[in-house]
C-alpha positions as MATLAB code, in Angstrom:
seq = 'MTDRTRANFIFKQIVLGVDEIHKEGFIHRDLKPANIAINDDSLEISIIDFETGNSSMTCNFSFLILG';
ca = [
      13.252   -9.342  -12.698;
      16.148   -7.660  -11.001;
      15.861   -6.528   -7.363;
      15.981   -2.935   -8.321;
      13.245   -3.293  -10.854;
      11.108   -5.355   -8.303;
      11.721   -2.618   -5.487;
      10.741    0.273   -8.111;
       7.677   -1.667   -9.059;
       6.523   -2.096   -5.373;
       7.494    1.402   -4.607;
       5.385    2.776   -7.461;
       2.460    0.696   -6.321;
       2.777    2.093   -2.704;
       2.852    5.577   -3.755;
      -0.154    5.252   -6.087;
      -1.774    3.262   -3.416;
      -1.331    6.065   -0.874;
      -2.660    8.569   -3.449;
      -5.704    6.707   -3.964;
      -6.345    6.326   -0.086;
      -6.045   10.008    0.043;
      -8.572   10.469   -2.696;
     -11.017    8.515   -0.835;
     -10.656   10.768    2.203;
      -8.534    8.419    4.264;
      -5.010    9.148    5.891;
      -3.031    6.227    7.169;
      -1.015    7.911   10.149;
       1.184    4.791   10.668;
       2.461    3.847    7.251;
       5.655    1.566    7.633;
       6.995   -1.646    6.285;
       5.057   -3.676    8.816;
       1.810   -2.311    7.268;
       2.457   -3.213    3.732;
       1.796   -6.758    2.725;
       3.234   -7.837   -0.515;
       1.997  -11.010   -2.582;
       5.490  -12.465   -3.679;
       3.932  -14.177   -6.699;
       1.927  -11.213   -8.240;
       3.696   -8.419   -6.444;
       0.382   -7.027   -5.338;
       0.485   -4.889   -2.341;
      -1.979   -4.428    0.405;
      -1.999   -1.378    2.887;
      -3.305   -2.562    6.211;
      -3.944   -1.384    9.713;
      -5.742    1.894    9.667;
      -6.896    3.744   12.858;
      -9.457    6.394   12.571;
     -10.423    8.758   15.428;
     -11.300    7.113   18.737;
     -12.189    3.885   17.241;
      -9.887    1.220   15.522;
     -10.873   -0.271   12.200;
      -8.958   -2.466    9.746;
      -9.216   -1.653    6.130;
      -7.485   -3.399    3.372;
      -6.445   -1.570    0.007;
      -5.017   -3.906   -2.375;
      -3.275   -2.626   -5.475;
      -1.842   -4.220   -8.683;
      -0.613   -1.541  -11.014;
       0.483   -2.841  -14.416;
       2.752   -0.887  -16.790;
];
């Protein structure tokens, strides 16, 4: 897999992941590279470090989009 293909695959997962998070009624408010974990073997992403309202909570949304 070329670097460009890998980057496109990861980017697609991030976009679909954020879409799914929004469908669940969540907003991340601090999406940045430090809040996206990538499994190097499977290229599965995890969007981490959500903060809501006056309290902090940590949620982890993991996605592996094939095709």
